[in-house]
mmCIF file of C-alpha atoms in Angstrom:
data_model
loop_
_atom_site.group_PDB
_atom_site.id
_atom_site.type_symbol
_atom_site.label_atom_id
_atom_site.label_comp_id
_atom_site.label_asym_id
_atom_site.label_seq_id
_atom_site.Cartn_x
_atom_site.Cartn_y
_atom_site.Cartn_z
ATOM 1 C CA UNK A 20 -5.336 26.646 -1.812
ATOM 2 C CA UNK A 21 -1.773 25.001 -2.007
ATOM 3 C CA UNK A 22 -3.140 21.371 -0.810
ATOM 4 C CA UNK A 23 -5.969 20.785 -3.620
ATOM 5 C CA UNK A 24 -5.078 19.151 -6.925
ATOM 6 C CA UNK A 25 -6.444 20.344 -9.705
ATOM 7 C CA UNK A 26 -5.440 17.902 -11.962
ATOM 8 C CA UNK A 27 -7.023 14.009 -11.348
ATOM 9 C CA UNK A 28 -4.567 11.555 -9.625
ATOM 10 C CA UNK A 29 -3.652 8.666 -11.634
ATOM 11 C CA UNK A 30 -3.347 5.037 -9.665
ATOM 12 C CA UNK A 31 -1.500 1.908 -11.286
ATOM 13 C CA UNK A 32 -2.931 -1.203 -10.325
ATOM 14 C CA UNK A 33 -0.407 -4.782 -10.412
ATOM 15 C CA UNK A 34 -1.330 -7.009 -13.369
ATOM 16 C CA UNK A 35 -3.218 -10.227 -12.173
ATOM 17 C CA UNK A 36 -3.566 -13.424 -14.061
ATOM 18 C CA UNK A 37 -6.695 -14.079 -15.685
ATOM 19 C CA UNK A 38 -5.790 -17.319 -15.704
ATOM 20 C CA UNK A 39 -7.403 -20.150 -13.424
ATOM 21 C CA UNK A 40 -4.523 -22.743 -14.036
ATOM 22 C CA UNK A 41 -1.735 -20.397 -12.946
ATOM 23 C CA UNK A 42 -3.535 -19.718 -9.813
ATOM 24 C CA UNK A 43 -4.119 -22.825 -8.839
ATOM 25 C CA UNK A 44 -0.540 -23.919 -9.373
ATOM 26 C CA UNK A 45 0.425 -20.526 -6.998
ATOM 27 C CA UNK A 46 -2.027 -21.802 -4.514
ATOM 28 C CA UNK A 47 -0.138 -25.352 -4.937
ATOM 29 C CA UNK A 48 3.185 -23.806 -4.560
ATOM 30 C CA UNK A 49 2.150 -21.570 -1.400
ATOM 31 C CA UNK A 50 0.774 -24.515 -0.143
ATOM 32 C CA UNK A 51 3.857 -27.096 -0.765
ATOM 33 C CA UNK A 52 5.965 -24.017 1.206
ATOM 34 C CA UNK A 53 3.872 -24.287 4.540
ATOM 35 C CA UNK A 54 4.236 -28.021 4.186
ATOM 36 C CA UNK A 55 7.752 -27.424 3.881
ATOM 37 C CA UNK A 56 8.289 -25.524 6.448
ATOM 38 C CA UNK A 57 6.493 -27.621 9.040
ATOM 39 C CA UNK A 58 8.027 -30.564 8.258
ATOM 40 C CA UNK A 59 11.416 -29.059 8.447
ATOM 41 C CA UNK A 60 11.457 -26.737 11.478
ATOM 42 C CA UNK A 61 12.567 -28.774 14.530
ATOM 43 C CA UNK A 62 9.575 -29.922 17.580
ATOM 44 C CA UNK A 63 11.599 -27.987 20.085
ATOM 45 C CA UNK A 64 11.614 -24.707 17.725
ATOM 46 C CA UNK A 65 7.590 -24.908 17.824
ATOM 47 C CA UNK A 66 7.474 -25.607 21.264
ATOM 48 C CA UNK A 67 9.266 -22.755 22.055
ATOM 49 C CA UNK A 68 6.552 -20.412 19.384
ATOM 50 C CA UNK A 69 3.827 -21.749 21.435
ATOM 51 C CA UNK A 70 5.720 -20.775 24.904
ATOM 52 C CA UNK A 71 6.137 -17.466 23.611
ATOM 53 C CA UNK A 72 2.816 -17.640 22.243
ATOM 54 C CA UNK A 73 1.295 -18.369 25.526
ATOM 55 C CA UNK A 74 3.584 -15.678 27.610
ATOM 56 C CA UNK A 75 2.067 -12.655 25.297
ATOM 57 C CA UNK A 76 -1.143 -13.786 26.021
ATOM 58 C CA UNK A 77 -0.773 -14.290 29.344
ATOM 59 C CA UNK A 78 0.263 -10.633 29.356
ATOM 60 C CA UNK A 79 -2.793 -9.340 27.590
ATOM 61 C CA UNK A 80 -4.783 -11.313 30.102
ATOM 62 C CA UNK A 81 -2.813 -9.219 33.130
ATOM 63 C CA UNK A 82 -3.078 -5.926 31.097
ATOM 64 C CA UNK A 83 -6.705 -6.217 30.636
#
């Protein structure tokens, strides 16, 4: 039939570090970029999120 294989599929998997050091400097970095960000996104800007935030899920709530 014209939709079986008969040859095996071959998958690629990315290369991860076996190292613990580089890890925890990625998990440093990742962290030092939500730091970032909160401390240099405006009060008014995350006010506004959370009002948006609050609208959708007031809208759920009415949907339901």
């Amino acid at each position: 039939m014209p939709w079986r294989r008969e040859c095996a599929i071959r998958t690629q998997n990315y290369p991860s570090s076996k190292s613990a050091l580089l890890r925890i400097g990625g998990y440093i970095l990742i962290g030092l970029g939500i730091v970032l960000i909160l401390l240099c996104v405006p009060f008014w800007a995350w006010l506004a999120v959370l009002g948006a935030a609050l609208i959708l899920l007031g809208l759920l709530l009415i949907r339901h």
